mmCIF file of C-alpha atoms and ligand atoms in Angstrom:
data_model
loop_
_atom_site.group_PDB
_atom_site.id
_atom_site.type_symbol
_atom_site.label_atom_id
_atom_site.label_comp_id
_atom_site.label_asym_id
_atom_site.label_seq_id
_atom_site.Cartn_x
_atom_site.Cartn_y
_atom_site.Cartn_z
ATOM 1 C CA MET A 459 -53.192 -42.187 25.572
ATOM 2 C CA ASN A 460 -52.153 -39.268 23.375
ATOM 3 C CA ARG A 461 -51.849 -35.580 24.071
ATOM 4 C CA THR A 462 -51.672 -32.498 21.870
ATOM 5 C CA ALA A 463 -48.748 -30.206 22.660
ATOM 6 C CA LEU A 464 -47.408 -26.876 21.427
ATOM 7 C CA ARG A 465 -43.679 -27.378 20.982
ATOM 8 C CA HIS A 466 -41.151 -24.658 20.171
ATOM 9 C CA SER A 467 -38.207 -25.423 17.932
ATOM 10 C CA THR A 468 -35.398 -22.862 18.197
ATOM 11 C CA THR A 469 -34.954 -23.137 14.416
ATOM 12 C CA ASP A 470 -38.483 -23.742 13.099
ATOM 13 C CA GLY A 471 -40.709 -21.979 15.632
ATOM 14 C CA LEU A 472 -43.978 -23.325 17.013
ATOM 15 C CA ARG A 473 -45.838 -26.445 15.947
ATOM 16 C CA LEU A 474 -48.696 -28.495 17.340
ATOM 17 C CA VAL A 475 -47.917 -32.177 17.736
ATOM 18 C CA ASP A 476 -50.010 -35.181 18.633
ATOM 19 C CA GLU A 477 -47.854 -37.507 20.709
ATOM 20 C CA PRO A 478 -48.115 -40.356 23.204
ATOM 21 C CA LEU A 479 -48.380 -39.201 26.818
ATOM 22 C CA PRO A 480 -45.159 -40.277 28.578
ATOM 23 C CA GLU A 481 -45.388 -42.759 31.453
ATOM 24 C CA LEU A 482 -45.346 -41.122 34.880
ATOM 25 C CA ALA A 483 -42.083 -41.404 36.806
ATOM 26 C CA PRO A 484 -42.195 -41.840 40.597
ATOM 27 C CA GLY A 485 -43.527 -38.697 42.298
ATOM 28 C CA GLU A 486 -45.061 -37.320 39.106
ATOM 29 C CA ALA A 487 -48.611 -36.298 38.256
ATOM 30 C CA SER A 488 -50.431 -35.691 35.003
ATOM 31 C CA ILE A 489 -52.659 -32.620 34.787
ATOM 32 C CA ASP A 490 -55.416 -31.908 32.289
ATOM 33 C CA VAL A 491 -54.634 -28.277 31.530
ATOM 34 C CA LEU A 492 -57.635 -25.944 31.722
ATOM 35 C CA ALA A 493 -55.783 -22.651 31.283
ATOM 36 C CA VAL A 494 -52.223 -21.609 30.540
ATOM 37 C CA GLY A 495 -51.317 -17.928 30.536
ATOM 38 C CA LEU A 496 -49.045 -16.291 27.972
ATOM 39 C CA CYS A 497 -46.485 -13.880 29.354
ATOM 40 C CA GLY A 498 -43.609 -11.710 28.204
ATOM 41 C CA THR A 499 -41.173 -14.569 28.749
ATOM 42 C CA ASP A 500 -43.024 -16.630 26.124
ATOM 43 C CA THR A 501 -42.724 -13.770 23.643
ATOM 44 C CA HIS A 502 -39.004 -13.455 24.451
ATOM 45 C CA ILE A 503 -38.574 -17.196 23.771
ATOM 46 C CA LEU A 504 -40.272 -16.886 20.375
ATOM 47 C CA GLU A 505 -38.061 -13.911 19.520
ATOM 48 C CA GLY A 506 -34.924 -15.824 20.534
ATOM 49 C CA ASN A 507 -34.192 -13.422 23.423
ATOM 50 C CA PHE A 508 -34.618 -15.951 26.213
ATOM 51 C CA PRO A 509 -32.603 -19.186 26.354
ATOM 52 C CA SER A 510 -34.917 -22.173 26.062
ATOM 53 C CA ALA A 511 -34.589 -25.865 25.263
ATOM 54 C CA ASP A 512 -35.093 -26.946 21.666
ATOM 55 C CA ASN A 513 -38.486 -28.511 20.959
ATOM 56 C CA VAL A 514 -39.828 -27.746 24.437
ATOM 57 C CA ILE A 515 -43.538 -27.590 25.293
ATOM 58 C CA MET A 516 -44.028 -23.939 26.249
ATOM 59 C CA GLY A 517 -46.218 -22.519 29.028
ATOM 60 C CA HIS A 518 -45.453 -21.859 32.694
ATOM 61 C CA GLU A 519 -48.621 -20.198 34.056
ATOM 62 C CA VAL A 520 -50.728 -23.310 34.424
ATOM 63 C CA CYS A 521 -54.035 -24.287 35.997
ATOM 64 C CA GLY A 522 -55.549 -27.718 35.536
ATOM 65 C CA VAL A 523 -57.080 -30.812 37.063
ATOM 66 C CA VAL A 524 -55.052 -33.760 38.331
ATOM 67 C CA ARG A 525 -55.654 -36.676 35.958
ATOM 68 C CA GLU A 526 -53.341 -39.286 37.454
ATOM 69 C CA LEU A 527 -50.790 -39.609 40.254
ATOM 70 C CA ALA A 528 -47.818 -41.976 40.036
ATOM 71 C CA ASP A 529 -47.930 -42.687 43.766
ATOM 72 C CA ASP A 530 -48.986 -41.236 47.113
ATOM 73 C CA SER A 531 -45.894 -39.037 47.549
ATOM 74 C CA SER A 532 -48.177 -35.969 47.795
ATOM 75 C CA ASP A 533 -51.507 -35.304 49.491
ATOM 76 C CA LEU A 534 -53.154 -34.558 46.149
ATOM 77 C CA ALA A 535 -56.073 -36.524 44.747
ATOM 78 C CA VAL A 536 -57.241 -37.165 41.205
ATOM 79 C CA GLY A 537 -59.661 -34.381 40.252
ATOM 80 C CA ASP A 538 -57.992 -31.687 42.368
ATOM 81 C CA LEU A 539 -57.772 -28.254 40.751
ATOM 82 C CA VAL A 540 -54.097 -27.258 40.886
ATOM 83 C CA THR A 541 -51.585 -24.653 39.809
ATOM 84 C CA VAL A 542 -47.899 -25.287 39.141
ATOM 85 C CA GLU A 543 -44.724 -23.762 40.612
ATOM 86 C CA PRO A 544 -42.796 -24.139 37.367
ATOM 87 C CA HIS A 545 -39.159 -24.483 38.397
ATOM 88 C CA LYS A 546 -36.703 -27.280 39.001
ATOM 89 C CA TYR A 547 -33.652 -26.550 41.141
ATOM 90 C CA CYS A 548 -30.502 -28.671 41.280
ATOM 91 C CA THR A 549 -30.378 -28.729 45.127
ATOM 92 C CA ALA A 550 -26.560 -29.039 44.980
ATOM 93 C CA CYS A 551 -25.149 -25.645 43.896
ATOM 94 C CA THR A 552 -24.001 -22.952 46.322
ATOM 95 C CA TYR A 553 -27.299 -21.047 45.960
ATOM 96 C CA CYS A 554 -29.498 -24.086 46.504
ATOM 97 C CA ARG A 555 -27.425 -24.920 49.569
ATOM 98 C CA SER A 556 -27.829 -21.363 50.855
ATOM 99 C CA GLY A 557 -31.635 -21.279 50.628
ATOM 100 C CA ASP A 558 -31.614 -19.191 47.441
ATOM 101 C CA GLU A 559 -32.869 -21.933 45.118
ATOM 102 C CA HIS A 560 -34.339 -19.378 42.714
ATOM 103 C CA LEU A 561 -30.773 -18.232 41.944
ATOM 104 C CA CYS A 562 -29.710 -21.846 41.221
ATOM 105 C CA ILE A 563 -27.050 -21.944 38.514
ATOM 106 C CA ASN A 564 -28.650 -25.099 37.072
ATOM 107 C CA LYS A 565 -32.257 -23.860 37.335
ATOM 108 C CA LYS A 566 -34.692 -25.205 34.775
ATOM 109 C CA GLY A 567 -38.119 -23.722 34.168
ATOM 110 C CA TYR A 568 -41.093 -25.777 33.037
ATOM 111 C CA GLY A 569 -42.234 -24.287 29.739
ATOM 112 C CA VAL A 570 -38.698 -22.960 29.121
ATOM 113 C CA LYS A 571 -36.119 -25.729 29.584
ATOM 114 C CA LEU A 572 -38.545 -28.505 30.607
ATOM 115 C CA ASP A 573 -41.877 -29.422 29.022
ATOM 116 C CA GLY A 574 -44.574 -27.040 30.262
ATOM 117 C CA GLY A 575 -48.305 -26.465 30.140
ATOM 118 C CA MET A 576 -49.256 -25.605 26.546
ATOM 119 C CA THR A 577 -50.640 -29.099 26.088
ATOM 120 C CA THR A 578 -53.823 -30.999 26.784
ATOM 121 C CA THR A 579 -52.007 -32.979 29.513
ATOM 122 C CA MET A 580 -48.929 -31.742 31.372
ATOM 123 C CA ILE A 581 -46.649 -33.948 33.442
ATOM 124 C CA ALA A 582 -44.894 -32.490 36.494
ATOM 125 C CA PRO A 583 -43.658 -33.598 39.912
ATOM 126 C CA ALA A 584 -46.618 -33.626 42.303
ATOM 127 C CA ARG A 585 -44.578 -31.684 44.863
ATOM 128 C CA ILE A 586 -44.627 -28.531 42.689
ATOM 129 C CA LEU A 587 -48.433 -28.594 42.391
ATOM 130 C CA TYR A 588 -50.600 -26.442 44.651
ATOM 131 C CA ARG A 589 -54.218 -27.335 45.286
ATOM 132 C CA LEU A 590 -56.745 -24.585 44.592
ATOM 133 C CA ASP A 591 -60.280 -23.983 45.822
ATOM 134 C CA PRO A 592 -62.322 -25.928 43.222
ATOM 135 C CA GLN A 593 -64.564 -22.875 42.783
ATOM 136 C CA ILE A 594 -61.701 -20.751 41.448
ATOM 137 C CA ASP A 595 -61.923 -19.778 37.785
ATOM 138 C CA PRO A 596 -58.969 -21.547 36.084
ATOM 139 C CA LEU A 597 -57.990 -18.221 34.476
ATOM 140 C CA ILE A 598 -57.543 -16.792 37.981
ATOM 141 C CA GLY A 599 -55.867 -20.021 39.123
ATOM 142 C CA ALA A 600 -53.249 -19.633 36.391
ATOM 143 C CA MET A 601 -52.502 -16.133 37.739
ATOM 144 C CA ALA A 602 -50.927 -17.725 40.831
ATOM 145 C CA GLU A 603 -47.581 -17.964 39.024
ATOM 146 C CA PRO A 604 -47.207 -14.289 38.004
ATOM 147 C CA LEU A 605 -48.766 -13.253 41.334
ATOM 148 C CA ALA A 606 -46.103 -15.299 43.144
ATOM 149 C CA CYS A 607 -43.440 -13.340 41.193
ATOM 150 C CA CYS A 608 -45.096 -10.082 42.292
ATOM 151 C CA ILE A 609 -45.234 -11.212 45.933
ATOM 152 C CA HIS A 610 -41.505 -12.005 45.813
ATOM 153 C CA SER A 611 -40.799 -8.564 44.361
ATOM 154 C CA MET A 612 -42.811 -6.894 47.134
ATOM 155 C CA ASP A 613 -40.775 -8.922 49.638
ATOM 156 C CA ARG A 614 -37.632 -7.586 47.981
ATOM 157 C CA LEU A 615 -38.954 -4.004 47.991
ATOM 158 C CA ASN A 616 -40.206 -4.415 51.573
ATOM 159 C CA PRO A 617 -42.045 -1.073 51.735
ATOM 160 C CA THR A 618 -43.455 0.350 54.959
ATOM 161 C CA SER A 619 -47.202 0.914 55.116
ATOM 162 C CA GLY A 620 -48.190 4.549 54.746
ATOM 163 C CA THR A 621 -45.386 5.303 52.277
ATOM 164 C CA SER A 622 -45.757 6.253 48.622
ATOM 165 C CA ILE A 623 -45.156 4.151 45.519
ATOM 166 C CA LEU A 624 -44.902 4.856 41.803
ATOM 167 C CA ILE A 625 -45.433 1.870 39.508
ATOM 168 C CA SER A 626 -44.522 2.271 35.851
ATOM 169 C CA GLY A 627 -46.469 -0.091 33.598
ATOM 170 C CA CYS A 628 -49.867 -1.643 34.288
ATOM 171 C CA GLY A 629 -49.984 -4.851 32.297
ATOM 172 C CA PRO A 630 -51.251 -7.906 34.194
ATOM 173 C CA ALA A 631 -48.165 -8.070 36.455
ATOM 174 C CA GLY A 632 -48.119 -4.301 37.025
ATOM 175 C CA ALA A 633 -51.797 -4.538 37.962
ATOM 176 C CA MET A 634 -50.975 -7.266 40.500
ATOM 177 C CA LEU A 635 -48.247 -5.042 41.976
ATOM 178 C CA VAL A 636 -50.814 -2.263 42.374
ATOM 179 C CA ALA A 637 -53.184 -4.635 44.197
ATOM 180 C CA LEU A 638 -50.381 -5.891 46.456
ATOM 181 C CA SER A 639 -49.333 -2.293 47.213
ATOM 182 C CA LYS A 640 -52.900 -1.508 48.200
ATOM 183 C CA ALA A 641 -53.123 -4.642 50.355
ATOM 184 C CA ARG A 642 -49.892 -3.609 52.056
ATOM 185 C CA GLY A 643 -51.195 -0.171 52.986
ATOM 186 C CA LEU A 644 -49.024 1.877 50.639
ATOM 187 C CA THR A 645 -50.355 5.348 49.919
ATOM 188 C CA PRO A 646 -50.499 7.161 47.639
ATOM 189 C CA ILE A 647 -50.213 4.604 44.835
ATOM 190 C CA VAL A 648 -49.495 6.315 41.517
ATOM 191 C CA VAL A 649 -49.316 4.440 38.208
ATOM 192 C CA SER A 650 -47.646 5.636 35.024
ATOM 193 C CA GLU A 651 -49.047 3.936 31.935
ATOM 194 C CA PRO A 652 -49.576 5.121 28.329
ATOM 195 C CA SER A 653 -52.654 2.961 27.654
ATOM 196 C CA GLU A 654 -55.958 4.456 28.774
ATOM 197 C CA SER A 655 -57.587 1.061 29.383
ATOM 198 C CA ARG A 656 -54.630 -0.001 31.518
ATOM 199 C CA ARG A 657 -54.868 3.245 33.493
ATOM 200 C CA GLU A 658 -58.507 2.376 34.176
ATOM 201 C CA LEU A 659 -57.370 -1.080 35.285
ATOM 202 C CA ALA A 660 -54.836 0.525 37.650
ATOM 203 C CA LEU A 661 -57.631 2.447 39.377
ATOM 204 C CA LYS A 662 -59.724 -0.734 39.697
ATOM 205 C CA MET A 663 -56.739 -2.481 41.302
ATOM 206 C CA GLY A 664 -56.431 0.250 43.930
ATOM 207 C CA ALA A 665 -54.262 3.029 42.485
ATOM 208 C CA ASP A 666 -55.024 6.535 43.761
ATOM 209 C CA LEU A 667 -53.952 8.126 40.493
ATOM 210 C CA ALA A 668 -53.038 6.748 37.070
ATOM 211 C CA VAL A 669 -51.377 9.087 34.579
ATOM 212 C CA HIS A 670 -49.819 8.979 31.135
ATOM 213 C CA PRO A 671 -45.991 8.921 31.470
ATOM 214 C CA ASP A 672 -45.928 12.407 29.895
ATOM 215 C CA GLU A 673 -47.941 13.697 32.861
ATOM 216 C CA LEU A 674 -45.604 12.526 35.616
ATOM 217 C CA ASP A 675 -44.465 16.123 36.164
ATOM 218 C CA SER A 676 -48.022 17.402 36.504
ATOM 219 C CA PRO A 677 -49.116 19.301 39.639
ATOM 220 C CA GLU A 678 -51.630 16.503 40.257
ATOM 221 C CA VAL A 679 -48.817 14.003 40.889
ATOM 222 C CA ALA A 680 -46.792 16.464 42.980
ATOM 223 C CA THR A 681 -49.830 17.331 45.098
ATOM 224 C CA LEU A 682 -50.412 13.679 45.862
ATOM 225 C CA ALA A 683 -46.838 12.465 46.313
ATOM 226 C CA GLY A 684 -45.117 15.631 47.525
ATOM 227 C CA GLU A 685 -42.217 17.519 45.941
ATOM 228 C CA GLN A 686 -39.527 15.097 47.098
ATOM 229 C CA GLY A 687 -40.624 12.101 45.054
ATOM 230 C CA PHE A 688 -41.692 8.581 45.954
ATOM 231 C CA HIS A 689 -40.485 6.247 48.690
ATOM 232 C CA SER A 690 -40.688 3.293 46.286
ATOM 233 C CA VAL A 691 -40.491 3.296 42.503
ATOM 234 C CA VAL A 692 -41.085 0.200 40.377
ATOM 235 C CA ASP A 693 -40.112 -0.394 36.762
ATOM 236 C CA ALA A 694 -42.693 -2.940 35.605
ATOM 237 C CA VAL A 695 -41.950 -2.244 31.928
ATOM 238 C CA GLY A 696 -38.335 -3.289 31.454
ATOM 239 C CA ARG A 697 -36.895 -0.467 29.377
ATOM 240 C CA ALA A 698 -33.736 1.422 30.338
ATOM 241 C CA ALA A 699 -34.935 4.867 29.203
ATOM 242 C CA ILE A 700 -38.025 4.531 31.385
ATOM 243 C CA ALA A 701 -35.965 3.215 34.306
ATOM 244 C CA ARG A 702 -33.615 6.204 33.998
ATOM 245 C CA ASP A 703 -36.531 8.627 34.224
ATOM 246 C CA LEU A 704 -37.991 6.716 37.166
ATOM 247 C CA LEU A 705 -34.719 6.957 39.102
ATOM 248 C CA ASN A 706 -35.187 10.740 39.128
ATOM 249 C CA ARG A 707 -38.547 10.325 40.843
ATOM 250 C CA ILE A 708 -37.315 8.538 43.979
ATOM 251 C CA ARG A 709 -37.032 10.562 47.157
ATOM 252 C CA LYS A 710 -33.858 10.444 49.243
ATOM 253 C CA GLY A 711 -33.540 7.162 51.059
ATOM 254 C CA GLY A 712 -35.970 5.552 48.609
ATOM 255 C CA THR A 713 -35.871 2.209 46.845
ATOM 256 C CA PHE A 714 -35.966 1.318 43.159
ATOM 257 C CA LEU A 715 -37.309 -2.095 42.166
ATOM 258 C CA VAL A 716 -36.336 -3.585 38.808
ATOM 259 C CA PHE A 717 -39.259 -5.882 37.953
ATOM 260 C CA GLY A 718 -39.671 -5.662 34.161
ATOM 261 C CA VAL A 719 -37.339 -7.779 32.032
ATOM 262 C CA ALA A 720 -35.249 -5.436 29.871
ATOM 263 C CA ALA A 721 -33.263 -6.540 26.823
ATOM 264 C CA PRO A 722 -29.729 -7.620 27.877
ATOM 265 C CA ASP A 723 -28.029 -4.747 26.018
ATOM 266 C CA ASP A 724 -30.509 -2.022 27.048
ATOM 267 C CA ALA A 725 -28.277 0.186 29.242
ATOM 268 C CA LEU A 726 -28.731 3.322 31.346
ATOM 269 C CA SER A 727 -26.267 5.715 32.948
ATOM 270 C CA LEU A 728 -26.224 5.993 36.712
ATOM 271 C CA THR A 729 -23.582 7.843 38.693
ATOM 272 C CA PRO A 730 -22.286 6.496 42.010
ATOM 273 C CA ARG A 731 -22.655 10.066 43.284
ATOM 274 C CA GLU A 732 -26.385 9.934 42.632
ATOM 275 C CA VAL A 733 -26.699 6.746 44.675
ATOM 276 C CA TYR A 734 -24.565 8.312 47.422
ATOM 277 C CA ASP A 735 -26.314 11.671 47.563
ATOM 278 C CA LYS A 736 -29.801 10.180 47.612
ATOM 279 C CA GLU A 737 -28.828 7.107 49.625
ATOM 280 C CA LEU A 738 -30.672 5.001 47.059
ATOM 281 C CA THR A 739 -31.413 1.310 47.333
ATOM 282 C CA ILE A 740 -31.745 -0.605 44.061
ATOM 283 C CA VAL A 741 -33.191 -4.108 44.191
ATOM 284 C CA GLY A 742 -33.795 -6.787 41.588
ATOM 285 C CA SER A 743 -36.403 -9.512 41.740
ATOM 286 C CA ILE A 744 -36.428 -12.768 39.836
ATOM 287 C CA ILE A 745 -39.137 -15.452 39.734
ATOM 288 C CA ASN A 746 -41.007 -16.644 42.791
ATOM 289 C CA PRO A 747 -39.176 -18.594 45.513
ATOM 290 C CA TYR A 748 -41.416 -19.851 48.327
ATOM 291 C CA THR A 749 -44.216 -17.489 47.337
ATOM 292 C CA HIS A 750 -46.654 -19.845 45.583
ATOM 293 C CA GLU A 751 -48.416 -20.841 48.766
ATOM 294 C CA ARG A 752 -48.965 -17.173 49.600
ATOM 295 C CA ALA A 753 -50.093 -16.435 46.039
ATOM 296 C CA VAL A 754 -52.695 -19.203 46.272
ATOM 297 C CA ALA A 755 -53.816 -17.798 49.630
ATOM 298 C CA MET A 756 -54.273 -14.321 48.093
ATOM 299 C CA LEU A 757 -55.931 -15.322 44.795
ATOM 300 C CA GLN A 758 -59.448 -14.679 46.058
ATOM 301 C CA SER A 759 -58.686 -11.607 48.166
ATOM 302 C CA LEU A 760 -57.260 -9.447 45.372
ATOM 303 C CA PRO A 761 -59.436 -7.909 42.611
ATOM 304 C CA LEU A 762 -57.793 -10.096 39.947
ATOM 305 C CA GLU A 763 -61.074 -10.548 38.055
ATOM 306 C CA ALA A 764 -60.692 -6.882 36.991
ATOM 307 C CA ILE A 765 -57.767 -7.914 34.762
ATOM 308 C CA PRO A 766 -59.288 -8.325 31.281
ATOM 309 C CA THR A 767 -58.789 -11.836 29.889
ATOM 310 C CA ARG A 768 -59.167 -13.511 26.518
ATOM 311 C CA THR A 769 -58.977 -17.227 25.751
ATOM 312 C CA PHE A 770 -57.921 -19.177 22.671
ATOM 313 C CA PRO A 771 -58.045 -22.911 21.934
ATOM 314 C CA LEU A 772 -54.632 -24.554 21.634
ATOM 315 C CA THR A 773 -55.086 -24.776 17.856
ATOM 316 C CA ASP A 774 -55.354 -20.964 17.652
ATOM 317 C CA TYR A 775 -51.946 -20.402 19.221
ATOM 318 C CA GLU A 776 -50.826 -18.057 16.446
ATOM 319 C CA ALA A 777 -53.748 -15.695 17.067
ATOM 320 C CA ALA A 778 -53.108 -15.986 20.804
ATOM 321 C CA PHE A 779 -49.511 -14.799 20.460
ATOM 322 C CA VAL A 780 -50.615 -11.923 18.212
ATOM 323 C CA ALA A 781 -53.123 -10.873 20.880
ATOM 324 C CA GLN A 782 -50.415 -11.225 23.548
ATOM 325 C CA ARG A 783 -48.229 -8.742 21.659
ATOM 326 C CA GLU A 784 -51.155 -6.324 21.304
ATOM 327 C CA GLY A 785 -51.327 -6.304 25.105
ATOM 328 C CA ARG A 786 -54.980 -5.424 25.612
ATOM 329 C CA GLU A 787 -55.865 -8.482 27.706
ATOM 330 C CA LYS A 788 -54.233 -11.263 29.677
ATOM 331 C CA ILE A 789 -54.116 -14.046 27.069
ATOM 332 C CA TYR A 790 -54.705 -17.736 27.771
ATOM 333 C CA LEU A 791 -54.688 -20.957 25.842
ATOM 334 C CA VAL A 792 -57.440 -23.308 27.037
ATOM 335 C CA PRO A 793 -56.296 -26.744 25.796
ATOM 336 C CA ASN A 794 -59.303 -28.663 27.165
ATOM 337 C CA ARG A 795 -62.029 -26.155 26.404
ATOM 338 C CA ASP A 796 -64.139 -28.710 24.541
ATOM 339 C CA ASN A 797 -64.246 -31.244 27.360
ATOM 340 C CA ALA A 798 -63.929 -28.994 30.401
ATOM 341 C CA LYS A 799 -67.148 -28.186 32.196
ATOM 342 C CA ARG A 800 -65.326 -25.518 34.202
ATOM 343 C CA LEU A 801 -64.844 -23.362 31.129
ATOM 344 C CA ALA A 802 -68.310 -23.927 29.680
HETATM 345 ZN ZN1 LIG B 1756 -44.278 -15.649 33.127
HETATM 346 ZN ZN1 LIG B 1757 -28.828 -25.224 42.396
#
C-alpha cells in the first residue's frame, strides 16, 4: 500500500511524495489522517527557525481513524477515532528519570524530528494514541494537542479562582486559554488583541472584555481589573516588546506566563529590582506532558467550535500555509477528504 506525504527538506522546502507505507513495528499503529492542524511551529520550521529533521513528514496536531494495529499492546481497535500525543522521550536522561519527560534532552516530536501527520496514513506507537468519542468532529479532535499545551500552561500558572487574568493574543491557542480561564473561575478575563474578529472570538470563549492593545490603559480596563493590575498575565503572542508591556500590568504578587514562542534573539529588559519590589513570579510552559487525557476529556465541554476553521486538501498545502500566515482561521489539511465520510 502507498501513502501520500508532505515532506519538508531543510534545503528544498516542501514536496508531496507518493511512497510505500512502511511496515508496522511492534507496538505501532497506522492511522488514516482525517485532519491535521497547522500551527506556529510549522511556520517556524518552514522559515528555518525551529530545528527539524531533514525530509520529515510535518504535522503534529492529528486526528484520524486507526487503520491497522501491529499487535494487541494497546486497547485500541481498528476504526477507532484517535488523536496523537506527538512526542517521543528517551526515558534515560535526568529529566525523564525525574518525571519531567517533556524537558527530555533527547526529545523528538512527531512532525518535527519524526514523521508526523501531514500524510494520508501516519504511523505512530499505539501508546501515544488517545481514543476520541466517534461523534467528535475531527477538526475538534485535532485541537486536543494544542489544548493539552494550554492545559499544561494553566497548570504552570496555577491561578486561584476569583482572580483576574489578562491574556495577550487570541489566536486559536489564546482562545483556548480564555476558555480554560473561564472554566477555572477566573474573573475578570480581559483579552488584548489587535484583530477585531479575534476579539469577537475572545468574547465567545468567555472573556469579559476584549480590547485593542492600544486600549489597555482605558478606564474600561481599569474599572474591570482595578488600578493595581492583574493577578495573572499571559503572553500568548511571543514578542518581547509585548511581553515587556505586559509585565507592567501585573499586580504585586502576580504571575507572568510565557506561552507564545518568541524568536530566540528577541530580548527584553527586566530589572531584578522590579521582580523584588513586585514579588513577581515568571513561569514558562513548554508542550503538554500528561495533559492529553485531560484535553480529550475537555474537548466537548469547551466552546471550541467557536474557533473559525478552514480546511485544505493535502495537495493544496501551499495555499494552506498562506492562510495559516494570514491568521484568520485555524487551518487544517484534510488528507482523506475524498474517502472520509466524517468530513462529507
Ligand atoms: Zn503546535
Ligand atoms: Zn529523556
